[in-house]
mmCIF file of C-alpha atoms in Angstrom:
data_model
loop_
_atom_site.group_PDB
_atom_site.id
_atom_site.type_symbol
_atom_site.label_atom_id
_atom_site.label_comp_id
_atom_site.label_asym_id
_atom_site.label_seq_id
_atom_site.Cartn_x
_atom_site.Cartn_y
_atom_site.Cartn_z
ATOM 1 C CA UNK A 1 3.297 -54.105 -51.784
ATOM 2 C CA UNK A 2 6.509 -54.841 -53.484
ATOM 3 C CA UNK A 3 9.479 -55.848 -51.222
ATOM 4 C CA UNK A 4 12.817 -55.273 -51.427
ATOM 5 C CA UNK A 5 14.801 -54.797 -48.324
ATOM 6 C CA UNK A 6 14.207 -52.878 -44.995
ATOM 7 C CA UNK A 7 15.371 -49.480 -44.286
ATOM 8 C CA UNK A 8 17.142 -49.104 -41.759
ATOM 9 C CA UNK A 9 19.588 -45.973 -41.389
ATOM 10 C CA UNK A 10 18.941 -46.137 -37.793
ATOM 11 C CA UNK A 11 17.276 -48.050 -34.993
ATOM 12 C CA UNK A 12 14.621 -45.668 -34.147
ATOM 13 C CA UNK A 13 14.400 -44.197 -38.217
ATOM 14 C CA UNK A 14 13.844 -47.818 -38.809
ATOM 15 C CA UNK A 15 10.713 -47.967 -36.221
ATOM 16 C CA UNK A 16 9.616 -44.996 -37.936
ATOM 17 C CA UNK A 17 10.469 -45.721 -41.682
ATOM 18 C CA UNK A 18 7.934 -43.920 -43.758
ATOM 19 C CA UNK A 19 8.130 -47.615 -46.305
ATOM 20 C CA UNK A 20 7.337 -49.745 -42.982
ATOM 21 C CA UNK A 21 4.951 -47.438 -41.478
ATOM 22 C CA UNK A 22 2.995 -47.669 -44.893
ATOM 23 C CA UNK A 23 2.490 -51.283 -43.895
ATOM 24 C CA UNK A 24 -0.149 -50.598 -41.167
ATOM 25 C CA UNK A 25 -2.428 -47.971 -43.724
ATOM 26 C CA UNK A 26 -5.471 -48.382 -42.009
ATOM 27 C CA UNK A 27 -6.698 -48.359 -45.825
ATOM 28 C CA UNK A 28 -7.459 -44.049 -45.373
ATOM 29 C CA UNK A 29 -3.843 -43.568 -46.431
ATOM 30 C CA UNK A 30 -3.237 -42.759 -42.825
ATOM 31 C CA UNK A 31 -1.075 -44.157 -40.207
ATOM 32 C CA UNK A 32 -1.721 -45.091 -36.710
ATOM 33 C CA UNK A 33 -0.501 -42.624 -34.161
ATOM 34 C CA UNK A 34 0.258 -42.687 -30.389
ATOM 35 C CA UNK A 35 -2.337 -40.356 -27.810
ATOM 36 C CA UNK A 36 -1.048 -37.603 -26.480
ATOM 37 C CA UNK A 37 -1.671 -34.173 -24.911
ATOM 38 C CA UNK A 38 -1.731 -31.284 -27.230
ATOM 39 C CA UNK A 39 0.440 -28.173 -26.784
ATOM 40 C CA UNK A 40 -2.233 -26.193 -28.818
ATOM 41 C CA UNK A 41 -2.267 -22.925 -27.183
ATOM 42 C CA UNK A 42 -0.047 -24.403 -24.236
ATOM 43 C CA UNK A 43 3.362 -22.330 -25.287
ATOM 44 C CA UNK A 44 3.644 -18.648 -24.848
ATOM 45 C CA UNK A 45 4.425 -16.692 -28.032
ATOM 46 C CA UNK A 46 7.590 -15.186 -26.273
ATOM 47 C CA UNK A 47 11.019 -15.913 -26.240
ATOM 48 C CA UNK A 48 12.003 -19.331 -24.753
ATOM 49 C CA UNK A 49 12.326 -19.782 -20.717
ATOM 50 C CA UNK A 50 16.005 -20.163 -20.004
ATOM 51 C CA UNK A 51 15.447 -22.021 -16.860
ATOM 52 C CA UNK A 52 12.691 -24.344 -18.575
ATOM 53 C CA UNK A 53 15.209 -25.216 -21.534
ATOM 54 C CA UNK A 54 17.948 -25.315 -18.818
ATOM 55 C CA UNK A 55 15.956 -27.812 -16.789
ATOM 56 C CA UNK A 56 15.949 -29.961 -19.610
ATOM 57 C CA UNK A 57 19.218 -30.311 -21.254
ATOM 58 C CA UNK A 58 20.107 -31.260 -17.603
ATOM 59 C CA UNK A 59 17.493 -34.098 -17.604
ATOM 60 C CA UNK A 60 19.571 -36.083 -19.744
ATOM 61 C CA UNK A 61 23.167 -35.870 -18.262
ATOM 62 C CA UNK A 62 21.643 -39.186 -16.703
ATOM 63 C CA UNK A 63 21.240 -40.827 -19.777
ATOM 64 C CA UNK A 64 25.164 -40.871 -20.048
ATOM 65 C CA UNK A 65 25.549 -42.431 -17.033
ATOM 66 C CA UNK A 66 23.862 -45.885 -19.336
ATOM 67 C CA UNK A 67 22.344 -47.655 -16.444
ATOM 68 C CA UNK A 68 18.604 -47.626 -17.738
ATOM 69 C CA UNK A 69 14.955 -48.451 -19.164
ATOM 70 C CA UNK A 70 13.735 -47.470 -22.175
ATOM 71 C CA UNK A 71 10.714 -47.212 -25.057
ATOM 72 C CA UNK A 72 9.632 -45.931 -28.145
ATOM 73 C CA UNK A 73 6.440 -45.506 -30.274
ATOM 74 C CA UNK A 74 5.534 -44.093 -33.189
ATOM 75 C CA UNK A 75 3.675 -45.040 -36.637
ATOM 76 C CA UNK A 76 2.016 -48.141 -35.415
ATOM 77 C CA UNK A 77 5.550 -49.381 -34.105
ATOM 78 C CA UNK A 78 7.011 -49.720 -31.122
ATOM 79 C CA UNK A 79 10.435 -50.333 -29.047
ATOM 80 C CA UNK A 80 11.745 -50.930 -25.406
ATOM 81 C CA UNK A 81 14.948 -52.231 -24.101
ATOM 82 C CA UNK A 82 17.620 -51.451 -21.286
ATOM 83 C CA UNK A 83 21.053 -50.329 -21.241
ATOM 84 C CA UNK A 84 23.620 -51.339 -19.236
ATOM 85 C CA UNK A 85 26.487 -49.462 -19.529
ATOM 86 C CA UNK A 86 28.480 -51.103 -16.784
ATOM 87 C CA UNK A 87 28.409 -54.400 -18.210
ATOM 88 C CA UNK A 88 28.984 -52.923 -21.710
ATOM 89 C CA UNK A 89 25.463 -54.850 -22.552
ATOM 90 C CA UNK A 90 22.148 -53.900 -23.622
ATOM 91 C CA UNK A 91 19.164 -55.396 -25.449
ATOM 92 C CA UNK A 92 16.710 -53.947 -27.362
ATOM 93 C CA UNK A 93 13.200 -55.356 -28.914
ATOM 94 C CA UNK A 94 11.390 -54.059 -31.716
ATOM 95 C CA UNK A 95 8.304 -54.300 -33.225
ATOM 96 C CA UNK A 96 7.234 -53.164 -36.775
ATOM 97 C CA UNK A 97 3.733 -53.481 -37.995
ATOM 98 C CA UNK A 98 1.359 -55.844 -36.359
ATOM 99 C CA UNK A 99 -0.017 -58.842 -37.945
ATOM 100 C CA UNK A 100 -2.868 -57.327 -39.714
ATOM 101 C CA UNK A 101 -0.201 -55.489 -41.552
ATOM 102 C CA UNK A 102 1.102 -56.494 -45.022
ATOM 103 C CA UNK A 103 4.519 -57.152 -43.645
ATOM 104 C CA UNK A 104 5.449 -57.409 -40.068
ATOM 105 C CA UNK A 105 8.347 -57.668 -38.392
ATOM 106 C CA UNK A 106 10.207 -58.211 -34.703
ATOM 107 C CA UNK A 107 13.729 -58.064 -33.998
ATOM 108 C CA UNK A 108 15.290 -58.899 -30.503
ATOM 109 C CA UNK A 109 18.488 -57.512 -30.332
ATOM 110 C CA UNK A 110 20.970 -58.495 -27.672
ATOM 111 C CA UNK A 111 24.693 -56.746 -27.362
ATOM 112 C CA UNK A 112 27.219 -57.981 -25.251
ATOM 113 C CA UNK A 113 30.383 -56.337 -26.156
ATOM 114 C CA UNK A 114 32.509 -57.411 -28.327
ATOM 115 C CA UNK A 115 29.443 -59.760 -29.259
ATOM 116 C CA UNK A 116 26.005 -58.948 -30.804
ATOM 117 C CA UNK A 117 22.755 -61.512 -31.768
ATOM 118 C CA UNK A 118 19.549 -60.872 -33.208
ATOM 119 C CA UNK A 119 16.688 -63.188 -33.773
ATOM 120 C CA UNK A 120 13.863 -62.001 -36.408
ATOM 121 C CA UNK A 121 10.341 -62.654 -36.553
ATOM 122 C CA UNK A 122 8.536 -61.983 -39.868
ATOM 123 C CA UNK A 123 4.479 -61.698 -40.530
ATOM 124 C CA UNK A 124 1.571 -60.357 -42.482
ATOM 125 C CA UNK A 125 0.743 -61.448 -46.049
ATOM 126 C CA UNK A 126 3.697 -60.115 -47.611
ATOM 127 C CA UNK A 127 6.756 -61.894 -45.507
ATOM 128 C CA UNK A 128 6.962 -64.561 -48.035
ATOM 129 C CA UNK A 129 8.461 -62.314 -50.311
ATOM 130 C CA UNK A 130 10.904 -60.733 -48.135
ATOM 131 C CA UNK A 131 14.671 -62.181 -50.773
ATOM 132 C CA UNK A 132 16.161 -64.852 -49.000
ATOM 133 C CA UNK A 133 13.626 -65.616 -46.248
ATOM 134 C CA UNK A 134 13.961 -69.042 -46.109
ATOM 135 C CA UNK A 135 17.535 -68.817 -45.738
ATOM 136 C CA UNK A 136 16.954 -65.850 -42.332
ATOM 137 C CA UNK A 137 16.747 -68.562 -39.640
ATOM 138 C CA UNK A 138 14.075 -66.856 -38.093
ATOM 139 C CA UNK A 139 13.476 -68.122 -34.598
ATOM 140 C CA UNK A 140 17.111 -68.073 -33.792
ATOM 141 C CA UNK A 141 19.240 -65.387 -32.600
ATOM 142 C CA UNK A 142 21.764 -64.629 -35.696
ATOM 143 C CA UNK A 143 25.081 -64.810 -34.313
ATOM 144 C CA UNK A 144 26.547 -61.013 -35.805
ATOM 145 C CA UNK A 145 30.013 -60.227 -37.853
ATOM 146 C CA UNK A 146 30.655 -57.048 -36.299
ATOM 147 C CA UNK A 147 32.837 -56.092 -39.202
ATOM 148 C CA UNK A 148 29.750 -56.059 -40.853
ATOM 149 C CA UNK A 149 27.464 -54.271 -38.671
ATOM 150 C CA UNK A 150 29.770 -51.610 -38.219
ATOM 151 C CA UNK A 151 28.426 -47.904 -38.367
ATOM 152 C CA UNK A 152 24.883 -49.617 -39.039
ATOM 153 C CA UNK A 153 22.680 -48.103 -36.111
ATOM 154 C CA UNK A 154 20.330 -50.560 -36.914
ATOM 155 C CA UNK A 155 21.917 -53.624 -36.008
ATOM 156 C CA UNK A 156 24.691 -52.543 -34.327
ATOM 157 C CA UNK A 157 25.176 -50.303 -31.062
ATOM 158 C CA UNK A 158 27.713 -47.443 -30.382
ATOM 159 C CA UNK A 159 28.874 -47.679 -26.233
ATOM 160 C CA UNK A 160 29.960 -43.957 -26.615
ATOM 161 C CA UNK A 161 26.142 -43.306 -27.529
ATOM 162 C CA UNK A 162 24.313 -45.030 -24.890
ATOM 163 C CA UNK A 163 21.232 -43.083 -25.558
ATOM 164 C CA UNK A 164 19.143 -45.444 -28.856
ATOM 165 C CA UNK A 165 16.917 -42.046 -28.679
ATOM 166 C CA UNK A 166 19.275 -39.187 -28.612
ATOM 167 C CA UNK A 167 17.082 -37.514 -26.347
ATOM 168 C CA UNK A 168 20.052 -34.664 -25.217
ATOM 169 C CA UNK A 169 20.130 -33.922 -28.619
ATOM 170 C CA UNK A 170 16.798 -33.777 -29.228
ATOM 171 C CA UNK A 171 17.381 -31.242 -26.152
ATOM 172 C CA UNK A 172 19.440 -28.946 -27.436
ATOM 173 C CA UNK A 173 17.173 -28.094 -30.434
ATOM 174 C CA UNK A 174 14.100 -27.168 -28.364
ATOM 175 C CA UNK A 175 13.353 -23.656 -29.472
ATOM 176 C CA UNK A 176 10.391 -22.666 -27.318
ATOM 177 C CA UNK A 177 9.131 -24.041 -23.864
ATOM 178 C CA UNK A 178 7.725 -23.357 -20.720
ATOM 179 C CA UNK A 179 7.062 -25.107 -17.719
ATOM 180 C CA UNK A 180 3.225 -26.268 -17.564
ATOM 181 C CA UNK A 181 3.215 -27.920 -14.364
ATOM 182 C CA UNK A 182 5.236 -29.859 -11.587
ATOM 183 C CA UNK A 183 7.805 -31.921 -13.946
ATOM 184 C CA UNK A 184 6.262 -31.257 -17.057
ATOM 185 C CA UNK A 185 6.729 -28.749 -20.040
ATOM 186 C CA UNK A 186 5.418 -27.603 -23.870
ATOM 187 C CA UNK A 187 6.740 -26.025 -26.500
ATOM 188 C CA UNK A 188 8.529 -26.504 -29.997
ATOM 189 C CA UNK A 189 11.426 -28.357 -30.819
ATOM 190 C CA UNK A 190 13.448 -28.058 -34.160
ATOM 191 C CA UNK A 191 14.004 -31.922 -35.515
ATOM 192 C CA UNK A 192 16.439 -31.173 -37.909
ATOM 193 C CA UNK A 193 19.103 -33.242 -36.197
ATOM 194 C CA UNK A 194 16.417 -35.742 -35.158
ATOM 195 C CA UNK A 195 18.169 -38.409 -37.995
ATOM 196 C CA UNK A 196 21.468 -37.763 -35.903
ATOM 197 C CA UNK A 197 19.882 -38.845 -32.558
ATOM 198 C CA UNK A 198 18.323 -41.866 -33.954
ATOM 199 C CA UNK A 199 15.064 -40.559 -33.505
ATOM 200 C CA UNK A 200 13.307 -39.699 -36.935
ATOM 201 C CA UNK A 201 13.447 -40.960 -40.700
ATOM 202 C CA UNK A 202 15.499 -38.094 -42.376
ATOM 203 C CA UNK A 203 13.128 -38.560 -45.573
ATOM 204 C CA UNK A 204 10.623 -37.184 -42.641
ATOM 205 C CA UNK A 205 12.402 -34.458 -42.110
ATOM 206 C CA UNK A 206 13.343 -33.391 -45.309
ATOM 207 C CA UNK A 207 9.665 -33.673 -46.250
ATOM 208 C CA UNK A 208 8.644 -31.437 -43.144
ATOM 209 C CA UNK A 209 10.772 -28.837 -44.870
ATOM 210 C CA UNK A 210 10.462 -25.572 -42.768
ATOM 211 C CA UNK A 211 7.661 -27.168 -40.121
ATOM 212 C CA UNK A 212 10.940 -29.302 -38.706
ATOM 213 C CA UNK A 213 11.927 -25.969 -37.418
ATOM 214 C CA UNK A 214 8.967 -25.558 -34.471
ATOM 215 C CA UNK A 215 7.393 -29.418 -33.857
ATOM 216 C CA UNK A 216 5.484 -29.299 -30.738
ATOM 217 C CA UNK A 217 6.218 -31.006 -27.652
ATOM 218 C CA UNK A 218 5.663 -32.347 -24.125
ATOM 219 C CA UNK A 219 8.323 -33.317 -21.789
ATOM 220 C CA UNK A 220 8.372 -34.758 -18.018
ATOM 221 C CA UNK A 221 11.030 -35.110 -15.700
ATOM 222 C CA UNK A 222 11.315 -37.447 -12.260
ATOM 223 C CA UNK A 223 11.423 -35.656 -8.998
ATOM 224 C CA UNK A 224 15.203 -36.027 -9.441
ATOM 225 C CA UNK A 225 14.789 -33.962 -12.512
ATOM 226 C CA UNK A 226 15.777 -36.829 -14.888
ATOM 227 C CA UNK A 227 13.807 -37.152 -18.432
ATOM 228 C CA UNK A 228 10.886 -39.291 -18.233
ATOM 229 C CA UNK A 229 9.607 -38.783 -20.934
ATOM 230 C CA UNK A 230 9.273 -36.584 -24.623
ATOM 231 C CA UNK A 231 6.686 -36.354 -27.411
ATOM 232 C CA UNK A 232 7.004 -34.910 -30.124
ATOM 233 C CA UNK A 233 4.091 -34.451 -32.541
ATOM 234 C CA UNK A 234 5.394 -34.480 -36.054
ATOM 235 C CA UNK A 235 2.752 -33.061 -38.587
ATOM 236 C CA UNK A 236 1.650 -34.661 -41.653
ATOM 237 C CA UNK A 237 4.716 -34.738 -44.233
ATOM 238 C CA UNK A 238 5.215 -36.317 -47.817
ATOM 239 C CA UNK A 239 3.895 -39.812 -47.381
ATOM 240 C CA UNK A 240 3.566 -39.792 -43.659
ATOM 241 C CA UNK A 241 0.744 -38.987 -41.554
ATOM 242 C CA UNK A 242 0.570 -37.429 -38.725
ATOM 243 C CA UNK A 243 2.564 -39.347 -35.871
ATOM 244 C CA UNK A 244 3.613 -39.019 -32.493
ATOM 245 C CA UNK A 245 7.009 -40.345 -30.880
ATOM 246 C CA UNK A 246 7.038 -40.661 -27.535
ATOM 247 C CA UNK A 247 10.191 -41.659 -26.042
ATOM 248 C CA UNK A 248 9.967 -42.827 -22.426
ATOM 249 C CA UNK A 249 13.114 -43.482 -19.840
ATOM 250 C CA UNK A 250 12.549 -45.604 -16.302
ATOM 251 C CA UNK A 251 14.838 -47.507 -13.896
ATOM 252 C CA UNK A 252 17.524 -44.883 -13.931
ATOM 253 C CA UNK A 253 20.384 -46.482 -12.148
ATOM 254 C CA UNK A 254 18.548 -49.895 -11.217
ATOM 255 C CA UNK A 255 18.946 -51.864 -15.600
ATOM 256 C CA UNK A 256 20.490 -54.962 -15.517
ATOM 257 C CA UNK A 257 22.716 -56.777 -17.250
ATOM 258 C CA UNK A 258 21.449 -58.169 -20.763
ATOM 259 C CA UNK A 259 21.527 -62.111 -20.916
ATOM 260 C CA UNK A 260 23.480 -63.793 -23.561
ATOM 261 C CA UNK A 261 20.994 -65.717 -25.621
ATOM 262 C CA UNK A 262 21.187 -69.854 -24.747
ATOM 263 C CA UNK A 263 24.423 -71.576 -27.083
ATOM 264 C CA UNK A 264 21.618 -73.906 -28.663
ATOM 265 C CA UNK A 265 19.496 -71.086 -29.789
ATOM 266 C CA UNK A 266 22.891 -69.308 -32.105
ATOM 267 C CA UNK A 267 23.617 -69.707 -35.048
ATOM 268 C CA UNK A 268 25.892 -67.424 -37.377
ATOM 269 C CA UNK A 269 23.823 -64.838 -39.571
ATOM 270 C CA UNK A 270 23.543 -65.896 -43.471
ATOM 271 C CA UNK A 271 24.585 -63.212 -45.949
ATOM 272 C CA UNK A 272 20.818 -63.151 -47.075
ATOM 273 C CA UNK A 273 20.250 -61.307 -43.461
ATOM 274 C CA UNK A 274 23.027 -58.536 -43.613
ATOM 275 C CA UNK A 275 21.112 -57.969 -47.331
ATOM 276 C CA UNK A 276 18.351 -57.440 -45.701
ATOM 277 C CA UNK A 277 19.264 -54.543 -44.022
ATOM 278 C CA UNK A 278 21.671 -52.825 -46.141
#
């Protein structure tokens, strides 16, 4: 595998980079997916339940609120983090790959507005060759030149988007559902503007073509009617297998604060890291 720097449009289309998720081929040309239900058969062929839709566009006004717990999975990667809107904080950790993969990598991301750190882990045969990786101080957390990181989802973090997932408008695209059970739903979901909420490499959905239009998916809500959780099954497409995200939401209300990484553990990020990501 020939490296040259990560992609990283955004912080969940970098989880679910089609160049990254190539790292953990299982050696079938496949990628490793998440379990899930199947909505096979689950979603009526008529028009889509008003309520049911209704029911969940409102199960992420929460979300706004940025008091929470969250994760993501997808393509042998995964995420999880909180966000704590009231302290204008949040952290994030990331995982790409695992360590049987040619490349691997981990970033812990900590924002603590105005400031931002990230320290970076790198394994797997191939992180020897990542340019400049002696000069990365991995280990540490990267002190962050926000003029830098600016409008780079990736590294950076918007506080008038509290939502890394952009489940509501994920939401707003759902085409076809209907309520299967107590809290829980099925149906399709066009991605298109998955890339927009941070949710799906657009080289994904471009290569979906007209199948971005009606992905299937399962959805549950909290008895206070508050997303828990949404999977979307994305079919095979260009050089990606088939995958499931799952995007899960906990603590509503009850995140804390994110925790400014110790002063003897900072130093300030080397160009060779900001290369790394552009």
């Amino acid at each position: 595998m020939k490296i040259r720097r990560f992609s990283a449009a955004a912080f969940a289309a970098a989880l679910l980079s089609p160049a990254l998720a190539a790292c953990n081929d299982n050696g079938t040309g496949t990628a490793g997916t998440t379990a899930s239900p199947s909505v096979s058969g689950s979603v009526a062929p008529s028009a889509t339940s008003g309520d049911a839709k209704q029911a969940l566009l409102n199960s992420t006004n929460a979300i706004r609120d940025g008091n929470f717990r969250f994760s993501m999975s997808g393509a042998g990667s995964t995420a999880e983090g909180q966000v704590h809107e009231p302290s204008q904080s949040a952290e994030m950790r990331m995982t790409i790959g695992d360590p049987t993969s040619d490349l691997m990598m981990k970033l812990d991301l900590i924002h603590y507005k105005p400031d931002s750190w990230v320290k970076l882990e790198l394994g797997g045969k191939a992180a020897s060759s990542v340019p400049g990786v002696q000069k990365l101080n991995l280990g540490k957390y990267q002190h962050l030149d926000q003029t830098r990181i600016k409008g780079n989802r990736a590294l950076g973090f918007d506080f008038d988007k509290l939502d890394p997932a952009g489940s509501a408008v994920l939401t707003q695209g759902i085409t076809e559902v209907r309520q299967t059970g107590e809290g829980t739903y099925a149906g399709t979901v066009d991605v298109s503007k998955a890339a927009e909420a941070g949710s799906l490499d657009p080289a994904v959905i471009t290569a979906l073509g007209a199948q971005a239009q009606s992905v299937p998916f399962t959805a549950k809500v909290d008895p206070q009617g508050r997303l828990s959780e949404l999977v979307m099954q994305i079919p095979a497409a260009g050089q990606s297998a088939a995958q499931d995200i799952k995007i899960a939401y906990t603590d509503y209300g009850n995140a804390s604060a994110a925790q400014k990484p110790p002063a003897d553990q900072v130093v300030e990020a080397p160009p060779e890291f900001y290369n790394l990501f552009n």
